mmCIF file of C-alpha atoms in Angstrom:
data_model
loop_
_atom_site.group_PDB
_atom_site.id
_atom_site.type_symbol
_atom_site.label_atom_id
_atom_site.label_comp_id
_atom_site.label_asym_id
_atom_site.label_seq_id
_atom_site.Cartn_x
_atom_site.Cartn_y
_atom_site.Cartn_z
ATOM 1 C CA UNK A 1 30.293 13.938 -43.020
ATOM 2 C CA UNK A 2 26.551 13.383 -43.602
ATOM 3 C CA UNK A 3 27.265 9.680 -44.159
ATOM 4 C CA UNK A 4 28.272 9.311 -40.507
ATOM 5 C CA UNK A 5 25.486 11.384 -38.932
ATOM 6 C CA UNK A 6 22.251 9.820 -37.667
ATOM 7 C CA UNK A 7 19.310 10.374 -40.016
ATOM 8 C CA UNK A 8 17.665 12.651 -40.826
ATOM 9 C CA UNK A 9 21.079 14.258 -41.291
ATOM 10 C CA UNK A 10 21.699 17.786 -42.511
ATOM 11 C CA UNK A 11 25.262 19.128 -42.595
ATOM 12 C CA UNK A 12 26.278 22.713 -43.353
ATOM 13 C CA UNK A 13 29.792 23.354 -44.670
ATOM 14 C CA UNK A 14 31.644 26.503 -45.651
ATOM 15 C CA UNK A 15 35.278 27.196 -46.513
ATOM 16 C CA UNK A 16 36.211 23.503 -46.240
ATOM 17 C CA UNK A 17 34.845 23.108 -42.719
ATOM 18 C CA UNK A 18 31.684 21.717 -41.175
ATOM 19 C CA UNK A 19 29.836 24.596 -39.544
ATOM 20 C CA UNK A 20 26.590 22.956 -38.410
ATOM 21 C CA UNK A 21 25.070 19.505 -38.015
ATOM 22 C CA UNK A 22 21.421 18.644 -37.460
ATOM 23 C CA UNK A 23 20.623 14.985 -36.823
ATOM 24 C CA UNK A 24 18.204 12.411 -35.498
ATOM 25 C CA UNK A 25 15.038 14.378 -36.215
ATOM 26 C CA UNK A 26 11.823 13.188 -37.850
ATOM 27 C CA UNK A 27 11.975 16.114 -40.273
ATOM 28 C CA UNK A 28 14.788 17.385 -42.485
ATOM 29 C CA UNK A 29 13.471 20.904 -41.913
ATOM 30 C CA UNK A 30 14.024 20.555 -38.149
ATOM 31 C CA UNK A 31 17.483 19.054 -38.777
ATOM 32 C CA UNK A 32 18.256 22.100 -40.936
ATOM 33 C CA UNK A 33 17.040 24.372 -38.125
ATOM 34 C CA UNK A 34 19.422 22.624 -35.729
ATOM 35 C CA UNK A 35 22.368 22.859 -38.156
ATOM 36 C CA UNK A 36 21.643 26.563 -38.541
ATOM 37 C CA UNK A 37 21.382 27.009 -34.761
ATOM 38 C CA UNK A 38 24.696 25.219 -34.146
ATOM 39 C CA UNK A 39 26.483 27.377 -36.706
ATOM 40 C CA UNK A 40 24.978 30.518 -35.191
ATOM 41 C CA UNK A 41 25.922 29.483 -31.642
ATOM 42 C CA UNK A 42 29.551 29.273 -32.769
ATOM 43 C CA UNK A 43 29.387 32.594 -34.589
ATOM 44 C CA UNK A 44 29.880 30.916 -37.969
ATOM 45 C CA UNK A 45 28.468 32.497 -41.122
ATOM 46 C CA UNK A 46 25.850 30.362 -42.898
ATOM 47 C CA UNK A 47 25.423 32.657 -45.899
ATOM 48 C CA UNK A 48 26.834 30.992 -49.050
ATOM 49 C CA UNK A 49 27.402 27.688 -47.245
ATOM 50 C CA UNK A 50 26.605 24.281 -48.757
ATOM 51 C CA UNK A 51 24.008 21.930 -47.289
ATOM 52 C CA UNK A 52 24.391 18.141 -47.504
ATOM 53 C CA UNK A 53 21.604 15.659 -46.800
ATOM 54 C CA UNK A 54 21.969 11.917 -46.204
ATOM 55 C CA UNK A 55 18.746 11.173 -48.102
ATOM 56 C CA UNK A 56 16.433 12.823 -50.608
ATOM 57 C CA UNK A 57 14.166 15.752 -49.824
ATOM 58 C CA UNK A 58 10.576 14.449 -49.983
ATOM 59 C CA UNK A 59 9.174 17.981 -50.236
ATOM 60 C CA UNK A 60 10.392 21.427 -51.238
ATOM 61 C CA UNK A 61 10.175 22.769 -47.662
ATOM 62 C CA UNK A 62 13.744 21.683 -46.892
ATOM 63 C CA UNK A 63 15.020 23.623 -49.891
ATOM 64 C CA UNK A 64 12.997 26.699 -48.955
ATOM 65 C CA UNK A 65 14.364 26.492 -45.385
ATOM 66 C CA UNK A 66 17.921 26.316 -46.736
ATOM 67 C CA UNK A 67 17.322 29.333 -48.958
ATOM 68 C CA UNK A 68 15.967 31.374 -46.056
ATOM 69 C CA UNK A 69 19.167 30.586 -44.126
ATOM 70 C CA UNK A 70 21.417 31.748 -46.970
ATOM 71 C CA UNK A 71 22.537 28.337 -48.244
ATOM 72 C CA UNK A 72 24.009 28.636 -51.755
ATOM 73 C CA UNK A 73 24.122 24.979 -52.838
ATOM 74 C CA UNK A 74 22.762 21.575 -51.878
ATOM 75 C CA UNK A 75 24.088 18.067 -52.338
ATOM 76 C CA UNK A 76 21.670 15.186 -51.860
ATOM 77 C CA UNK A 77 20.984 11.727 -53.290
ATOM 78 C CA UNK A 78 17.740 12.562 -55.088
ATOM 79 C CA UNK A 79 15.226 9.830 -55.821
ATOM 80 C CA UNK A 80 12.047 11.359 -54.411
ATOM 81 C CA UNK A 81 8.827 11.155 -56.412
ATOM 82 C CA UNK A 82 8.809 14.935 -55.939
ATOM 83 C CA UNK A 83 12.328 15.582 -57.287
ATOM 84 C CA UNK A 84 10.914 17.941 -59.926
ATOM 85 C CA UNK A 85 9.256 20.045 -57.204
ATOM 86 C CA UNK A 86 12.511 20.091 -55.214
ATOM 87 C CA UNK A 87 14.491 21.097 -58.324
ATOM 88 C CA UNK A 88 11.988 23.888 -58.985
ATOM 89 C CA UNK A 89 12.461 25.169 -55.413
ATOM 90 C CA UNK A 90 16.242 25.265 -55.887
ATOM 91 C CA UNK A 91 15.845 27.042 -59.225
ATOM 92 C CA UNK A 92 13.421 29.595 -57.757
ATOM 93 C CA UNK A 93 15.951 30.369 -55.026
ATOM 94 C CA UNK A 94 18.967 30.521 -57.398
ATOM 95 C CA UNK A 95 20.610 27.600 -55.619
ATOM 96 C CA UNK A 96 22.856 24.982 -57.189
ATOM 97 C CA UNK A 97 21.832 21.407 -56.429
ATOM 98 C CA UNK A 98 23.710 18.161 -57.078
ATOM 99 C CA UNK A 99 22.124 14.700 -57.018
ATOM 100 C CA UNK A 100 24.616 11.975 -56.056
ATOM 101 C CA UNK A 101 22.377 8.934 -56.466
ATOM 102 C CA UNK A 102 23.784 7.509 -53.199
ATOM 103 C CA UNK A 103 21.755 7.449 -49.984
ATOM 104 C CA UNK A 104 23.385 7.306 -46.556
ATOM 105 C CA UNK A 105 20.134 7.127 -44.587
ATOM 106 C CA UNK A 106 20.628 5.396 -41.238
ATOM 107 C CA UNK A 107 18.942 5.086 -37.851
#
């Protein structure tokens, strides 16, 4: 789904369904806020959901935001010069994270 969403795209999924989409923002953190808001507006549970990003996380703040929302796992392309910092944030928050190596960044 993230492949088809305008960047900076954040997609929340749980139980094989998309529950929130945040798109078109200058910050992945704000896109995550919007995805969380959309899920909440529909009464959908975010806890233990998965977060997908169309491009890498340049800073750990996106991971910390996901953790504070209850996200359990993240899938993203990786490739940031700060990947180690992002990995550390996921580890600190007991979150699984998968790097795909494929970006879907689009404007």
